[in-house]
Coordinates of C-alpha atoms in Angstrom, one line a residue:
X11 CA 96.6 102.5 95.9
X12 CA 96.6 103.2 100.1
X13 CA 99.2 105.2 101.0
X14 CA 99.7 107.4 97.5
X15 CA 98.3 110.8 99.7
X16 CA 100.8 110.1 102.9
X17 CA 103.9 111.9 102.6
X18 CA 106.5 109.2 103.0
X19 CA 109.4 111.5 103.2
X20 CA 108.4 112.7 106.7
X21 CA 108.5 109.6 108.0
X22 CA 112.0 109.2 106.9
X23 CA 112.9 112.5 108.5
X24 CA 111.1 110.9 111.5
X25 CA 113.6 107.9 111.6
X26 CA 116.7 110.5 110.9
X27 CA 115.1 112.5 113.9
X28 CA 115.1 109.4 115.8
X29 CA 118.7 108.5 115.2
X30 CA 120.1 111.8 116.3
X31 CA 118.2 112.1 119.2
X32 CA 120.1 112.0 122.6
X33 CA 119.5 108.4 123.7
X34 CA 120.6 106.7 120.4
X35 CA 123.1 108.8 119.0
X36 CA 125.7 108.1 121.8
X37 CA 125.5 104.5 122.0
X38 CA 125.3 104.2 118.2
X39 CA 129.5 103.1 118.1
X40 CA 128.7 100.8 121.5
X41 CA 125.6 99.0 118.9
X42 CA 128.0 99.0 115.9
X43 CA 130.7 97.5 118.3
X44 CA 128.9 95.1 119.9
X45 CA 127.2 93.9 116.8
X46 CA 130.2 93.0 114.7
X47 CA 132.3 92.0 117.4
X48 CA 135.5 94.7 116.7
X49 CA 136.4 97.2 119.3
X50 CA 135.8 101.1 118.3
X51 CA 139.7 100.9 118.8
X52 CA 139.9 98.7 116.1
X53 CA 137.8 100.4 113.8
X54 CA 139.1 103.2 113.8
X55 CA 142.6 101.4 112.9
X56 CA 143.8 102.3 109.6
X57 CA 145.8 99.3 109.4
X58 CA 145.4 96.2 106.4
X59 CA 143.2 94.3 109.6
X60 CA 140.2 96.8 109.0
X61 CA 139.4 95.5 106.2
X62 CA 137.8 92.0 107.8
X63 CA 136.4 94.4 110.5
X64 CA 134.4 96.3 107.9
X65 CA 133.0 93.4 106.7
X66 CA 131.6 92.0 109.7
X67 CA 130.2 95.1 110.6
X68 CA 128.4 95.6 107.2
X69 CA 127.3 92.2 107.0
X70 CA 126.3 92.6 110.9
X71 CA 125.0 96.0 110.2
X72 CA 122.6 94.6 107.7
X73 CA 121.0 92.0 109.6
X74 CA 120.8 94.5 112.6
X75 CA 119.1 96.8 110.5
X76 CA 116.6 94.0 108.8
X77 CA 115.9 92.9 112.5
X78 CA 114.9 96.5 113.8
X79 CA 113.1 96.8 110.2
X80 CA 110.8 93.7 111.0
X81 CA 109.9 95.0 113.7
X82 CA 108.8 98.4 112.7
X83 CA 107.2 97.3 109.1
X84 CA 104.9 95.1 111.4
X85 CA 103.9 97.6 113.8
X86 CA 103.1 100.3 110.7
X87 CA 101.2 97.8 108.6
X88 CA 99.2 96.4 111.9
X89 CA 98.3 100.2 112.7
X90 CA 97.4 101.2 109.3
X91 CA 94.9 97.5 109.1
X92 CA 93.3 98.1 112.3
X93 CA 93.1 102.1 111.8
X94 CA 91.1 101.1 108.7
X95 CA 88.1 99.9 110.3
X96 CA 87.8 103.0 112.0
X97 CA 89.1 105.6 110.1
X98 CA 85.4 106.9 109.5
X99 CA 84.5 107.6 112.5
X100 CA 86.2 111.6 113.0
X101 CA 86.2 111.0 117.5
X102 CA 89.2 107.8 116.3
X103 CA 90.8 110.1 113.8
X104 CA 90.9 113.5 116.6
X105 CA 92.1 111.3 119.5
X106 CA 94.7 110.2 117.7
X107 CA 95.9 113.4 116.4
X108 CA 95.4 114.3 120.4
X109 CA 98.1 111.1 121.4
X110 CA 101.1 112.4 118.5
X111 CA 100.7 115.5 119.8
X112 CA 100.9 114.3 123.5
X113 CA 104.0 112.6 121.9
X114 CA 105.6 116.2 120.7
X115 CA 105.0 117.5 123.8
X116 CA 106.7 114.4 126.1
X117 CA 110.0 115.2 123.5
X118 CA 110.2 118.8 124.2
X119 CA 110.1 118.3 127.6
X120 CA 106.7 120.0 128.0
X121 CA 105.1 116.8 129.3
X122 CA 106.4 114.2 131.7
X123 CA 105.1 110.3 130.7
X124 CA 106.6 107.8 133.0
X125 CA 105.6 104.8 130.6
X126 CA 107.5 106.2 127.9
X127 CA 110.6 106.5 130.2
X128 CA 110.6 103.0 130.7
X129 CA 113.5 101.5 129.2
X130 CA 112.5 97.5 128.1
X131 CA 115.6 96.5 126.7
X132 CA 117.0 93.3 127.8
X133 CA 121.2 92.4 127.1
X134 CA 122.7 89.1 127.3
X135 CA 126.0 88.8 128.6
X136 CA 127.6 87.9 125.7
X137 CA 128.0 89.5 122.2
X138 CA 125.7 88.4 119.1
X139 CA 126.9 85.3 117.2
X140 CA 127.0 86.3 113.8
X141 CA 124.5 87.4 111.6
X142 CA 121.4 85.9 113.1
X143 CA 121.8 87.5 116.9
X144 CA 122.3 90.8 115.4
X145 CA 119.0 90.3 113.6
X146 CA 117.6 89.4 116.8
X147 CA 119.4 92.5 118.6
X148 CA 118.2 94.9 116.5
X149 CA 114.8 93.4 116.7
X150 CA 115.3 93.6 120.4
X151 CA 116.3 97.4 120.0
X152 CA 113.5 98.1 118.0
X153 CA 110.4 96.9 120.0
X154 CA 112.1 97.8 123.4
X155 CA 113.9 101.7 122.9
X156 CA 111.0 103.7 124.0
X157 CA 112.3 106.7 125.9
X158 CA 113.4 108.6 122.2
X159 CA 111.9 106.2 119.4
X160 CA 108.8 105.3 121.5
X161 CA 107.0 108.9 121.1
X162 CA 108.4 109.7 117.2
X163 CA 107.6 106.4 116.4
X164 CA 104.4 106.2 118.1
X165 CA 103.6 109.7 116.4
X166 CA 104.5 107.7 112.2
X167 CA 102.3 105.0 113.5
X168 CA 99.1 107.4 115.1
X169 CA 99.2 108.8 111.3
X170 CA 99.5 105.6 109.6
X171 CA 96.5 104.2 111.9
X172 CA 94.6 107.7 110.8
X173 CA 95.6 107.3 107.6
X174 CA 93.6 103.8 106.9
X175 CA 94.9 100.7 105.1
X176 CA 97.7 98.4 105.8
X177 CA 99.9 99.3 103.0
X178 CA 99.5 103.0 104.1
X179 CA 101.1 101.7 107.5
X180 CA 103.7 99.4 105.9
X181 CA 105.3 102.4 103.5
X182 CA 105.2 104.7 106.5
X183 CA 107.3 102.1 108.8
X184 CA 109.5 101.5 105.7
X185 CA 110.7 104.5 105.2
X186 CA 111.0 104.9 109.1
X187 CA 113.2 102.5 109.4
X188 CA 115.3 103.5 106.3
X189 CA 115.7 106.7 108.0
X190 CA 116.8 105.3 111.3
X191 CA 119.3 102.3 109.2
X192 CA 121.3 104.5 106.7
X193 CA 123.2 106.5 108.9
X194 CA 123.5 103.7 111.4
X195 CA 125.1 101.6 108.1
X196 CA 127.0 105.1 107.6
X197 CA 128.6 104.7 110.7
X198 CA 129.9 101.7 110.9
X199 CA 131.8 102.3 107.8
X200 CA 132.7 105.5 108.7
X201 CA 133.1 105.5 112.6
X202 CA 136.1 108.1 112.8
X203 CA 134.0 110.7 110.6
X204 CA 130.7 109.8 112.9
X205 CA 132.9 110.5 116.2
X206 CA 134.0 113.3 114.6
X207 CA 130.6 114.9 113.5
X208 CA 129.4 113.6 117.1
X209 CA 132.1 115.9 119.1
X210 CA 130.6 118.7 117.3
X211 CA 126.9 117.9 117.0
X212 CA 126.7 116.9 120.9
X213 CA 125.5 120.2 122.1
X214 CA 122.5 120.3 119.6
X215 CA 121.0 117.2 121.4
X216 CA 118.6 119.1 122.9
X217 CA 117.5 121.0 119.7
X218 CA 116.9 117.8 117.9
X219 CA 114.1 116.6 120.8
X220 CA 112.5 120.1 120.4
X221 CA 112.5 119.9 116.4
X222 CA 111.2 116.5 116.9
X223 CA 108.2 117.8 119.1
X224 CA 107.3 120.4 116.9
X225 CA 107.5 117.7 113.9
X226 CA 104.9 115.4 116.4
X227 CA 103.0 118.5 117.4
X228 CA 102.1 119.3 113.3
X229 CA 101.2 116.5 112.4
X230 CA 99.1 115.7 115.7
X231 CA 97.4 119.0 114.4
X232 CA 96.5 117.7 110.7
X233 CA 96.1 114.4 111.5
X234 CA 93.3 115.6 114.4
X235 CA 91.7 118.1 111.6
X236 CA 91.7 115.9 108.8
X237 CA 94.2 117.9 106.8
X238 CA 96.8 115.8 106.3
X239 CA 96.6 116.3 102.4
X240 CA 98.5 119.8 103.1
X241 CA 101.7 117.9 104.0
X242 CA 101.2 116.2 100.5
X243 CA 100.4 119.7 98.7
X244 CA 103.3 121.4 100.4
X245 CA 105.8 118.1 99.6
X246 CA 104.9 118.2 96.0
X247 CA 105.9 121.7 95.2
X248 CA 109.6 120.3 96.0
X249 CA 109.7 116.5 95.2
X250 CA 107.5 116.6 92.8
X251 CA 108.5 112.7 92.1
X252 CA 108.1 111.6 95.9
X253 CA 104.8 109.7 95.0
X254 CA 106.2 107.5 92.2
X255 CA 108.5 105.6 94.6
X256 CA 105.4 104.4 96.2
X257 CA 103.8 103.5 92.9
X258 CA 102.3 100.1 92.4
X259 CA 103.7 98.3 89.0
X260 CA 100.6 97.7 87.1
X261 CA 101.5 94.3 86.6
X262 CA 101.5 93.7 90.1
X263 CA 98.5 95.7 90.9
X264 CA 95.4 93.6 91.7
X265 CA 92.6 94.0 89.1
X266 CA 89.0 95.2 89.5
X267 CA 86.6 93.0 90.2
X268 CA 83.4 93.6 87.9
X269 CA 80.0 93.8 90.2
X270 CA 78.0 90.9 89.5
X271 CA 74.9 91.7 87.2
X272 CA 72.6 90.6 91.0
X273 CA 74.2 93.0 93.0
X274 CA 74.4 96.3 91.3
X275 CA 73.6 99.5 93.4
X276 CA 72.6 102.7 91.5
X277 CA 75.3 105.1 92.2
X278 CA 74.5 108.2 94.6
X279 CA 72.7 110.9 93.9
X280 CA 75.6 114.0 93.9
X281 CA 75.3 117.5 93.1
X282 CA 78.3 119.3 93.2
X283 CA 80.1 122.8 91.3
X284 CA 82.4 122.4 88.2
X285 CA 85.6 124.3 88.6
X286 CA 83.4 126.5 85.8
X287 CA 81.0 127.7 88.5
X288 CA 78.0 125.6 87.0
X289 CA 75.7 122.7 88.8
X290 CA 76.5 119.2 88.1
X291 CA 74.2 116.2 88.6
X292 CA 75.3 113.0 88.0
X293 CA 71.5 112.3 87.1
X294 CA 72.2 114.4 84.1
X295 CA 74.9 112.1 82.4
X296 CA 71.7 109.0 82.6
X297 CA 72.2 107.0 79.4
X298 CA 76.4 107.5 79.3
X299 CA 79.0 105.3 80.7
X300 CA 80.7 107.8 83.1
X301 CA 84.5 107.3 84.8
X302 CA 84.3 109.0 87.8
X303 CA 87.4 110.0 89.2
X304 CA 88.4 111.1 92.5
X305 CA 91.9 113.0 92.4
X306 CA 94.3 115.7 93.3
X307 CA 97.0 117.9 92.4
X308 CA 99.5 116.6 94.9
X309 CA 98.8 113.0 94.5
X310 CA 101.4 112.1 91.7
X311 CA 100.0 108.9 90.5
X312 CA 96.6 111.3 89.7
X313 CA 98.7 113.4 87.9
X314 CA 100.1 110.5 85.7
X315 CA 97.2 108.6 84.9
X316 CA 95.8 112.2 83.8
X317 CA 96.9 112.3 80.2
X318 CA 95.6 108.8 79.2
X319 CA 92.0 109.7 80.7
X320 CA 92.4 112.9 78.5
X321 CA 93.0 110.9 75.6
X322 CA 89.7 108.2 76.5
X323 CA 87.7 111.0 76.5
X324 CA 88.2 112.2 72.9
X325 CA 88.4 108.7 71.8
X326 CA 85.3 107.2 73.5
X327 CA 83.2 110.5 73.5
X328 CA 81.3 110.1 71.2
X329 CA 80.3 106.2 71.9
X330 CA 79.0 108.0 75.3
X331 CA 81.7 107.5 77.6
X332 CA 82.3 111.0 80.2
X333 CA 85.2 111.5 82.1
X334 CA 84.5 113.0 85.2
X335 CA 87.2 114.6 88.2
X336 CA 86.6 114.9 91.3
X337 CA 88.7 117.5 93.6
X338 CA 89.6 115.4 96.4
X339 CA 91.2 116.8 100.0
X340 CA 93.0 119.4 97.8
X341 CA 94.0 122.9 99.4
X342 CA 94.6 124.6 95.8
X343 CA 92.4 127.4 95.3
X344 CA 90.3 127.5 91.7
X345 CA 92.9 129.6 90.4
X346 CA 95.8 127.0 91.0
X347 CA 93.7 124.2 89.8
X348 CA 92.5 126.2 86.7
X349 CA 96.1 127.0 85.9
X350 CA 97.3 123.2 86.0
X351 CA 94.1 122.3 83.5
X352 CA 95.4 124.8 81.4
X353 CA 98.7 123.6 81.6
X354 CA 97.9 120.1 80.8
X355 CA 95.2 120.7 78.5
X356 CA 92.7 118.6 81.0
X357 CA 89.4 119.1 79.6
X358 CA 87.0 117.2 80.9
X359 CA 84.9 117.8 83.7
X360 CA 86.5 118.7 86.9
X361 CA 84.2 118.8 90.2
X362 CA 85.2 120.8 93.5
X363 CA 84.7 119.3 97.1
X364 CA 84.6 115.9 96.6
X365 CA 85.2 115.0 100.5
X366 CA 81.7 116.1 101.0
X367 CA 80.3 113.4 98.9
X368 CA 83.3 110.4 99.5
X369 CA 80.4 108.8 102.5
X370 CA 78.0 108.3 99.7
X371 CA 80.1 106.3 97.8
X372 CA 81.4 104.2 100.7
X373 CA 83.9 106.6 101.8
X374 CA 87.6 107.5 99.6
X375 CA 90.4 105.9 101.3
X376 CA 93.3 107.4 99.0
X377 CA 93.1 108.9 95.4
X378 CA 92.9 108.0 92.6
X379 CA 89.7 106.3 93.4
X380 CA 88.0 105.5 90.1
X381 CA 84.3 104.6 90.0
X382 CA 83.2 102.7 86.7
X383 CA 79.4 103.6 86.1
X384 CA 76.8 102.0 83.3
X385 CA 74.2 103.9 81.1
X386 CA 71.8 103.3 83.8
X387 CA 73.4 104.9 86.7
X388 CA 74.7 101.7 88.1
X389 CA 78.0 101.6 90.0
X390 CA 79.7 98.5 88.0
X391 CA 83.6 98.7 89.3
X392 CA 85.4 100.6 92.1
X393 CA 89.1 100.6 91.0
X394 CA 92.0 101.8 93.9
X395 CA 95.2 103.3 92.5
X396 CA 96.9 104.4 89.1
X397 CA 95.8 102.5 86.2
X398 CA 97.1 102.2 83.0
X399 CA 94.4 103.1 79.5
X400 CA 94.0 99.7 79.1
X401 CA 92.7 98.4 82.3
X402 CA 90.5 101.2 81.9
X403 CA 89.1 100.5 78.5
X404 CA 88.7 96.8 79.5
X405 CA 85.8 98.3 82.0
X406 CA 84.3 100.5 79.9
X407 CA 84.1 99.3 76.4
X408 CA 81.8 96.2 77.2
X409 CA 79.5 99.0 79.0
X410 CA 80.0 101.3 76.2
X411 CA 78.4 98.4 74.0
X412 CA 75.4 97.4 76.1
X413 CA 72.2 99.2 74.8
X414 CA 71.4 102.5 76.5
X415 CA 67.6 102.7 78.3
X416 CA 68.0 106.7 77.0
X417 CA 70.4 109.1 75.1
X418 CA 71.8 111.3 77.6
X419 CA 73.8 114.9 76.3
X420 CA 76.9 115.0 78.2

């Protein structure tokens, strides 16, 4: 599916950035206040009357939260559509790494933009009625806070537009938002711990904008070179199980469309290294039904669907189906990669520098990217995302049964 190679949990430390920045993280009781209706005073009452005011400011909290969330999910998932018709093109992809790390800079103070200074925010006089103005406040916070949200924000959505694909943007603005709402539910129900932790954490301010620039600054850097898959390698090494909360159900996933019989396209000629050292043509497997399989070690939905490719290969081998892997936007060296085959027992075919032939096949959005390809060299499905063995199979067999125009040796 989009998305699976984006590391989601840096755009949750973006949001927890953007709460404890300097211009939020004051007001935070005023917004928790004014939303519910109940005085700080009152709140932090220990009498049997706090019980009512903790209800009104979850319930409140909630619907500020969903409000502000609305906001931000539509801004990702817009970035992320319209970054995808221009992802290809490496002068969008640079100048946008070149804008999150003007953003880094503005937070650390290095540069001075005016626009982002400008505070849009508009107030009525009177405080939110019930749950549906504090939807429409925190909408109103979201899409008009720009002096401290405006540039880490901006930064979550420059990577999401790089990124390419809607969904891409939409998990990114998720879990942006989650990182902004939690601690701002937090407070509410704890407001005499937060002013507490506040007294103390006031004199960091500073730090947090200069931790946030550096943040903006590194991913500005990767974004610009295209090497935004190291994030992902370096993630995986200590969440290994960040990519399965992104991970699309099967039964919810879409299915792959076959290619009509009219509009087949042979597949691209590629000639590439196994991780043995050896040549490989795709030419060479004329006459087989090959899966072709772009993948890496730090996408997690790769590393699942992995075992069940294993197990097509032995099955299916010898009706002529190869399984072929293709290294895709993966910083391990040979030696790591060869030490996770051997781990696994992955023994198919496994191809190195596969970004250098993704243009031929219309260019690889996220991984896995599965290409389904007949006896006769013709591209027959393109599937995006984890699939289970039998979606697989339901692509392959019906090839596996058509007559071959030649035998092939694997």
């Amino acid at each position: 599916m989009e998305g699976t190679n984006i590391t989601i949990w840096v755009a949750f430390l973006a949001g927890l950035l953007s709460f404890l920045s300097p211009c939020v993280l004051p007001l935070v009781p005023g917004y928790v206040s004014l939303i519910s209706g109940v005085s700080i005073d009152h709140l932090k009452d220990g009498n049997d009357s706090r019980k009512n005011a903790r209800r009104a400011v979850i319930l409140n909290s909630i619907a500020f939260n969903i409000g502000l969330s609305m906001i931000f999910l539509s801004l990702g998932a817009l970035a992320g559509l319209l970054g995808k018709t221009v992802t290809a093109n490496p002068w969008f992809r640079i100048i946008g790494g070149i804008v999150i790390i003007g953003f880094g800079l503005q937070l650390m103070g290095l540069l001075k933009l005016s626009t982002l200074y400008k505070d849009t925010r508009f107030f009525s006089q009177q405080k939110p009625r019930g749950m549906l103005g504090s939807m429409t406040l925190g909408m109103a916070f979201a899409a008009g806070w720009t002096p401290c949200i405006g540039p880490i924000l901006g930064g979550i959505i420059g990577l999401a537009a790089t990124s390419g694909g809607w969904k891409t943007g939409l998990y990114l603005s998720c879990f942006y938002a989650a990182g902004l709402s939690v601690p701002f539910m937090l407070t509410g129900l704890g407001i005499n711990k937060f002013l507490g932790f506040y007294t103390k954490f006031r004199k960091h301010l500073h730090k947090v904008e200069v931790v946030s620039g550096v943040m903006l600054i590194s991913i500005g850097l990767l974004v610009a070179t295209d090497k935004v898959s190291v994030l992902n390698a370096w993630f995986s090494k200590f969440i290994p199980d960040a990519g399965a909360i992104i991970k699309v159900d099967e039964s919810s996933a879409p299915n792959a469309t076959p290619v009509e019989a009219g509009n087949l396209k042979p597949a691209p000629e590629i000639e590439l290294k196994k991780i043995s050292g050896e040549d490989f043509r795709l030419s060479d497997l004329r006459g087989r039904v090959v899966l072709l399989n772009f993948w890496a070690t730090w996408c997690i939905p790769c590393r699942e669907e992995i075992p069940e490719l294993i197990e097509m290969q032995h099955d299916l081998e010898a009706r002529g189906l190869s399984v072929v892997g293709v290294m895709w936007k993966d910083s391990s060296s040979i030696d790591e990669i060869k030490a996770y085959q051997k781990e696994i027992n992955l023994d198919y075919t496994i191809l190195l520098n596969g970004e250098s032939i993704a243009d031929k096949f219309g260019g690889i959005q996220s991984a896995p990217t599965t290409f389904i390809i007949d006896r006769e060299g013709r591209i027959r499905q393109q599937i995006l995302g984890q699939r289970q063995r039998a979606t697989f199979e339901a692509a392959i067999k019906p090839l596996l049964d058509e007559a071959s125009p030649a035998t092939a040796s694997k």
